[in-house]
Tab-separated table of C-alpha atoms and ligand atoms in Angstrom:
chain	number	residue	atom	x	y	z
A	236	MET	CA	-12.174	16.808	0.631
A	237	ASN	CA	-10.301	19.639	2.293
A	238	ILE	CA	-12.453	21.474	4.810
A	239	LEU	CA	-9.790	24.159	5.160
A	240	GLU	CA	-7.113	25.151	2.710
A	241	MET	CA	-4.667	27.969	3.409
A	242	ASN	CA	-1.955	28.767	0.920
A	243	HIS	CA	1.062	31.057	1.216
A	244	ILE	CA	-0.277	33.006	4.191
A	245	LYS	CA	1.834	35.984	5.205
A	246	LYS	CA	1.247	38.291	8.133
A	247	LYS	CA	3.180	41.193	9.613
A	248	PHE	CA	2.509	43.227	12.719
A	249	ASP	CA	4.150	46.596	12.099
A	250	GLU	CA	7.531	45.584	10.715
A	251	LYS	CA	7.608	42.186	12.402
A	252	THR	CA	6.830	39.248	10.107
A	253	VAL	CA	4.865	36.732	12.147
A	254	LEU	CA	3.761	34.308	9.412
A	255	LYS	CA	6.193	33.685	6.576
A	256	ASP	CA	4.433	31.912	3.723
A	257	ILE	CA	2.453	29.275	5.608
A	258	SER	CA	0.355	26.669	3.822
A	259	LEU	CA	-1.930	24.328	5.738
A	260	SER	CA	-4.771	22.096	4.574
A	261	VAL	CA	-7.115	20.073	6.730
A	262	LYS	CA	-9.099	17.144	5.351
A	263	GLU	CA	-12.528	16.086	6.519
A	264	GLY	CA	-12.229	14.009	9.699
A	265	GLU	CA	-8.588	14.899	10.223
A	266	VAL	CA	-7.114	16.003	13.561
A	267	VAL	CA	-4.129	18.319	13.170
A	268	SER	CA	-2.102	19.435	16.189
A	269	ILE	CA	0.038	22.546	15.968
A	270	ILE	CA	2.947	22.674	18.393
A	271	GLY	CA	5.814	25.127	18.754
A	272	PRO	CA	7.400	27.660	21.085
A	273	SER	CA	5.588	30.708	22.401
A	274	GLY	CA	5.645	33.521	19.849
A	275	SER	CA	6.071	31.206	16.864
A	276	GLY	CA	2.826	32.407	15.261
A	277	LYS	CA	0.420	29.572	16.160
A	278	SER	CA	-2.378	31.804	17.450
A	279	THR	CA	-1.925	34.250	14.597
A	280	LEU	CA	-2.295	31.392	12.114
A	281	LEU	CA	-5.537	30.300	13.816
A	282	ARG	CA	-6.778	33.888	13.944
A	283	CYS	CA	-6.089	34.273	10.207
A	284	ALA	CA	-7.817	30.938	9.465
A	285	THR	CA	-10.887	32.091	11.379
A	286	PHE	CA	-10.924	35.675	10.020
A	287	LEU	CA	-10.313	37.251	13.423
A	288	GLU	CA	-7.141	38.632	11.876
A	289	ARG	CA	-6.482	39.599	8.270
A	290	ALA	CA	-3.600	37.986	6.436
A	291	ASP	CA	-1.486	40.338	4.325
A	292	ASP	CA	-1.179	37.797	1.524
A	293	GLY	CA	-2.373	34.279	0.713
A	294	ASP	CA	-5.489	32.264	-0.114
A	295	ILE	CA	-8.055	30.779	2.271
A	296	SER	CA	-10.806	28.348	1.226
A	297	TYR	CA	-13.451	26.441	3.172
A	298	CYS	CA	-14.988	23.311	1.643
A	299	GLY	CA	-13.615	24.225	-1.771
A	300	GLU	CA	-15.039	27.757	-1.697
A	301	GLU	CA	-12.420	30.443	-1.995
A	302	VAL	CA	-12.955	33.142	0.615
A	303	VAL	CA	-9.675	35.044	0.514
A	304	LYS	CA	-7.650	35.250	-2.670
A	305	SER	CA	-4.150	36.528	-3.236
A	306	GLN	CA	-3.877	39.076	-6.018
A	307	THR	CA	-0.511	40.537	-6.961
A	308	GLY	CA	0.877	39.873	-3.503
A	309	ILE	CA	-2.100	41.129	-1.496
A	310	ALA	CA	-4.835	39.100	0.199
A	311	ILE	CA	-8.207	40.256	-1.113
A	312	TYR	CA	-11.019	39.906	1.419
A	313	PRO	CA	-14.708	39.751	0.466
A	314	GLU	CA	-17.470	41.760	2.131
A	315	LYS	CA	-18.360	41.051	5.766
A	316	LYS	CA	-21.451	39.012	4.895
A	317	ILE	CA	-19.321	36.485	2.966
A	318	ILE	CA	-16.838	36.271	5.845
A	319	ARG	CA	-19.683	35.638	8.282
A	320	GLU	CA	-20.981	32.845	6.027
A	321	ALA	CA	-17.525	31.285	5.860
A	322	GLN	CA	-17.348	31.462	9.660
A	323	GLN	CA	-20.379	29.148	9.837
A	324	ASN	CA	-18.009	26.353	8.814
A	325	PHE	CA	-16.115	26.249	12.092
A	326	GLY	CA	-16.288	26.610	15.845
A	327	LEU	CA	-13.633	28.112	18.071
A	328	VAL	CA	-12.481	27.231	21.570
A	329	PHE	CA	-9.975	29.533	23.242
A	330	GLN	CA	-7.738	29.325	26.269
A	331	ASN	CA	-9.931	31.655	28.338
A	332	PHE	CA	-13.352	30.158	27.577
A	333	ASN	CA	-14.901	33.534	26.671
A	334	LEU	CA	-18.395	32.671	27.903
A	335	PHE	CA	-20.983	35.432	28.280
A	336	PRO	CA	-20.903	36.082	32.055
A	337	HIS	CA	-24.495	37.347	32.258
A	338	TYR	CA	-25.957	34.316	30.421
A	339	SER	CA	-26.752	30.955	31.985
A	340	VAL	CA	-24.964	27.878	30.672
A	341	LEU	CA	-27.981	26.949	28.561
A	342	LYS	CA	-28.298	30.450	27.102
A	343	ASN	CA	-24.578	30.562	26.348
A	344	ILE	CA	-25.038	27.421	24.243
A	345	THR	CA	-28.397	28.193	22.623
A	346	ASP	CA	-28.144	31.915	21.934
A	347	ALA	CA	-26.236	31.838	18.640
A	348	PRO	CA	-28.114	28.848	17.115
A	349	ILE	CA	-31.433	30.567	17.890
A	350	CYS	CA	-30.550	34.221	17.218
A	351	ASN	CA	-27.989	33.910	14.417
A	352	GLN	CA	-28.814	30.605	12.770
A	353	LYS	CA	-32.571	31.120	13.298
A	354	ARG	CA	-33.071	27.481	14.211
A	355	ALA	CA	-36.171	26.211	15.987
A	356	LYS	CA	-35.944	26.759	19.737
A	357	TYR	CA	-37.219	23.338	20.838
A	358	GLU	CA	-34.656	21.599	18.639
A	359	VAL	CA	-31.789	23.836	19.811
A	360	PHE	CA	-32.657	23.309	23.493
A	361	LYS	CA	-32.948	19.561	23.012
A	362	GLU	CA	-29.560	19.426	21.316
A	363	ALA	CA	-27.990	21.734	23.896
A	364	ARG	CA	-29.035	19.342	26.671
A	365	GLU	CA	-27.577	16.422	24.725
A	366	LEU	CA	-24.332	18.369	24.304
A	367	LEU	CA	-24.208	19.184	28.013
A	368	LYS	CA	-24.542	15.486	28.721
A	369	LYS	CA	-21.775	14.750	26.273
A	370	VAL	CA	-19.380	17.119	28.057
A	371	GLY	CA	-20.529	15.873	31.491
A	372	LEU	CA	-22.471	18.946	32.650
A	373	GLU	CA	-26.085	17.842	32.404
A	374	ASP	CA	-26.847	19.238	35.871
A	375	LYS	CA	-25.444	22.718	35.198
A	376	GLU	CA	-27.743	24.190	32.575
A	377	ASN	CA	-29.018	26.949	34.881
A	378	ALA	CA	-25.647	27.848	36.368
A	379	TYR	CA	-23.805	31.061	35.457
A	380	PRO	CA	-20.165	30.964	34.307
A	381	CYS	CA	-18.910	32.501	37.583
A	382	GLU	CA	-20.401	29.517	39.461
A	383	LEU	CA	-18.356	27.040	37.412
A	384	SER	CA	-14.740	25.908	37.641
A	385	GLY	CA	-12.374	26.673	34.769
A	386	GLY	CA	-12.685	23.109	33.500
A	387	GLN	CA	-16.476	23.274	33.590
A	388	GLN	CA	-16.433	26.617	31.763
A	389	GLN	CA	-14.246	25.106	29.069
A	390	ARG	CA	-16.707	22.201	28.697
A	391	VAL	CA	-19.486	24.737	28.176
A	392	ALA	CA	-17.331	26.523	25.587
A	393	ILE	CA	-16.894	23.235	23.704
A	394	ALA	CA	-20.655	22.515	23.876
A	395	ARG	CA	-21.340	26.050	22.658
A	396	ALA	CA	-19.017	25.594	19.687
A	397	LEU	CA	-20.637	22.232	18.825
A	398	ALA	CA	-24.166	23.657	19.066
A	399	LEU	CA	-23.510	25.608	15.872
A	400	LYS	CA	-22.950	22.299	14.029
A	401	PRO	CA	-19.592	23.318	12.608
A	402	LYS	CA	-17.740	21.285	9.995
A	403	MET	CA	-14.570	21.733	12.017
A	404	LEU	CA	-13.308	23.015	15.351
A	405	PHE	CA	-10.279	25.140	16.190
A	406	PHE	CA	-8.779	24.970	19.656
A	407	ASP	CA	-6.130	27.438	20.824
A	408	GLU	CA	-4.406	25.986	23.897
A	409	PRO	CA	-7.724	24.920	25.428
A	410	THR	CA	-6.125	23.527	28.582
A	411	SER	CA	-3.273	25.930	29.278
A	412	ALA	CA	-5.296	27.899	31.874
A	413	LEU	CA	-6.303	24.716	33.715
A	414	ASP	CA	-4.844	22.498	36.438
A	415	PRO	CA	-3.420	19.168	35.262
A	416	GLU	CA	-6.230	17.015	36.688
A	417	ILE	CA	-8.854	19.280	35.072
A	418	THR	CA	-6.897	19.256	31.814
A	419	ALA	CA	-7.233	15.490	31.589
A	420	GLY	CA	-11.034	15.752	31.547
A	421	ILE	CA	-11.029	18.331	28.741
A	422	LEU	CA	-8.580	16.262	26.729
A	423	ARG	CA	-10.911	13.262	27.178
A	424	VAL	CA	-13.802	15.263	25.714
A	425	MET	CA	-11.613	16.272	22.774
A	426	LYS	CA	-10.453	12.703	22.286
A	427	GLY	CA	-14.111	11.653	22.155
A	428	LEU	CA	-14.731	14.227	19.426
A	429	ALA	CA	-11.738	12.932	17.471
A	430	GLU	CA	-13.116	9.395	17.736
A	431	GLU	CA	-16.403	10.669	16.292
A	432	LYS	CA	-14.341	11.976	13.361
A	433	MET	CA	-14.778	15.664	14.142
A	434	THR	CA	-12.338	17.656	12.038
A	435	MET	CA	-10.086	19.573	14.429
A	436	VAL	CA	-7.076	21.867	14.506
A	437	VAL	CA	-5.593	22.024	17.988
A	438	VAL	CA	-2.797	24.318	19.147
A	439	THR	CA	-1.458	22.536	22.194
A	440	HIS	CA	1.461	21.981	24.529
A	441	GLU	CA	0.026	18.587	25.473
A	442	ILE	CA	2.446	16.433	23.554
A	443	GLU	CA	0.995	13.130	24.798
A	444	PHE	CA	-2.437	14.262	23.662
A	445	ALA	CA	-1.075	15.361	20.275
A	446	LYS	CA	0.584	11.980	19.923
A	447	ALA	CA	-2.494	9.980	20.885
A	448	VAL	CA	-5.137	11.892	18.966
A	449	SER	CA	-3.612	13.608	15.923
A	450	ASP	CA	-3.442	12.322	12.400
A	451	ARG	CA	-0.864	14.991	11.704
A	452	VAL	CA	1.437	17.143	13.831
A	453	VAL	CA	2.720	20.504	12.631
A	454	PHE	CA	5.738	22.068	14.333
A	455	MET	CA	5.979	25.847	13.931
A	456	ASP	CA	8.899	28.058	14.833
A	457	GLY	CA	9.617	31.659	13.839
A	458	GLY	CA	6.534	31.977	11.644
A	459	VAL	CA	7.216	28.936	9.481
A	460	ILE	CA	6.168	25.309	9.483
A	461	VAL	CA	9.493	23.687	10.256
A	462	GLU	CA	8.292	20.098	10.144
A	463	GLU	CA	5.047	18.205	9.746
A	464	GLY	CA	4.000	14.589	9.565
A	465	THR	CA	2.437	11.813	11.570
A	466	PRO	CA	2.911	11.921	15.360
A	467	GLU	CA	5.394	9.066	14.975
A	468	GLU	CA	7.435	11.105	12.511
A	469	VAL	CA	7.344	14.500	14.228
A	470	ILE	CA	7.158	13.591	17.931
A	471	ASP	CA	8.943	10.236	18.109
A	472	ALA	CA	11.548	10.800	15.409
A	473	PRO	CA	11.838	14.526	14.590
A	474	LYS	CA	14.226	15.202	11.725
A	475	ASN	CA	14.732	18.905	12.261
A	476	GLN	CA	17.064	20.125	14.971
A	477	ARG	CA	14.643	22.869	16.056
A	478	THR	CA	11.882	20.285	16.551
A	479	GLN	CA	14.276	18.070	18.489
A	480	GLU	CA	15.290	20.930	20.781
A	481	PHE	CA	11.696	22.032	21.372
A	482	LEU	CA	10.575	18.527	22.320
A	483	LYS	CA	13.596	18.017	24.552
A	484	LYS	CA	12.755	21.192	26.495
A	485	LEU	CA	9.198	19.986	27.061
A	486	GLY	CA	10.734	16.862	28.570
B	680	ADP	P1	2.049	31.848	19.573
B	680	ADP	O1	0.576	31.651	19.597
B	680	ADP	O2	2.788	30.796	18.823
B	680	ADP	O3	2.607	32.029	20.952
B	680	ADP	P2	1.395	34.404	18.387
B	680	ADP	O4	0.748	34.119	17.094
B	680	ADP	O5	0.510	34.769	19.528
B	680	ADP	O6	2.354	33.189	18.783
B	680	ADP	O7	2.429	35.593	18.220
B	680	ADP	C1	3.438	35.595	17.241
B	680	ADP	C2	4.142	36.931	17.279
B	680	ADP	O8	3.265	37.942	16.856
B	680	ADP	C3	4.619	37.339	18.665
B	680	ADP	O9	5.860	37.965	18.527
B	680	ADP	C4	3.572	38.330	19.116
B	680	ADP	O10	4.107	39.249	20.013
B	680	ADP	C5	3.170	38.974	17.813
B	680	ADP	N1	1.780	39.436	17.828
B	680	ADP	C6	0.681	38.665	17.942
B	680	ADP	N2	-0.446	39.398	17.889
B	680	ADP	C7	-0.045	40.686	17.736
B	680	ADP	C8	-0.741	41.934	17.613
B	680	ADP	N3	-2.072	41.998	17.609
B	680	ADP	N4	0.005	43.047	17.454
B	680	ADP	C9	1.356	43.002	17.428
B	680	ADP	N5	2.069	41.872	17.535
B	680	ADP	C10	1.385	40.736	17.692
B	681	MG	MG1	-0.786	31.430	21.154
């Protein structure tokens, strides 16, 4: 089953076309890495997939349920309530962690499951502590974000996303604000999630990670998917010249 299906997504900012007819599907349990130069539209694609940005045209479905439908060249969006329901399907992890600064680690993780999902407190707290253990922060539940390193904050952000029990996770350059040695720890957590068959879409510059963890690699440039395939196909033996040049520059 496809958890996410996006078809013929188009997006302009003013007169600049940022996504030119992009189609991307993600199957249950699949890990898809999106690579490509800065400005190629990777974040915009993720923001359209997660309804933080509206596509101009195209279709978007989650778990076979159509949320956005193209009609005569325009993307038709449903009411906010339907969008919010669709957003229950996924979790999001950004480059800058985006934790609530005035909430403790535990409250950052438990707030949405308790307040939005109306789940039982004892169960949410129990699971939050298990998640903190999973990301290696079991001793930090009472800390505030400002007391944590960037890597620790990102671990909390991952635990927070998982606490909502999403069917899939989106990551937008989760390690690009972090030092290399810290990055390795975050990538290990993500690798663990991949091994547990978490469905994930990861925008990343970490080519070794993409190679080791992804089922599929998508190379974007200039608002189009230039090439996609297995890591062996796209990273080890890219067919397209633009992919070859991009990978060469990364070294
Ligand atoms: P990437 O994530 O691959 O670096 P982005 O999706 O962030 O690329 O950006 C693609 C293009 O869209 C860039 O030229 C960027 O300047 C432009 N862009 C992104 N967001 C906006 C916005 N909110 N308003 C205007 N232009 C934007
Ligand atoms: Mg980006």
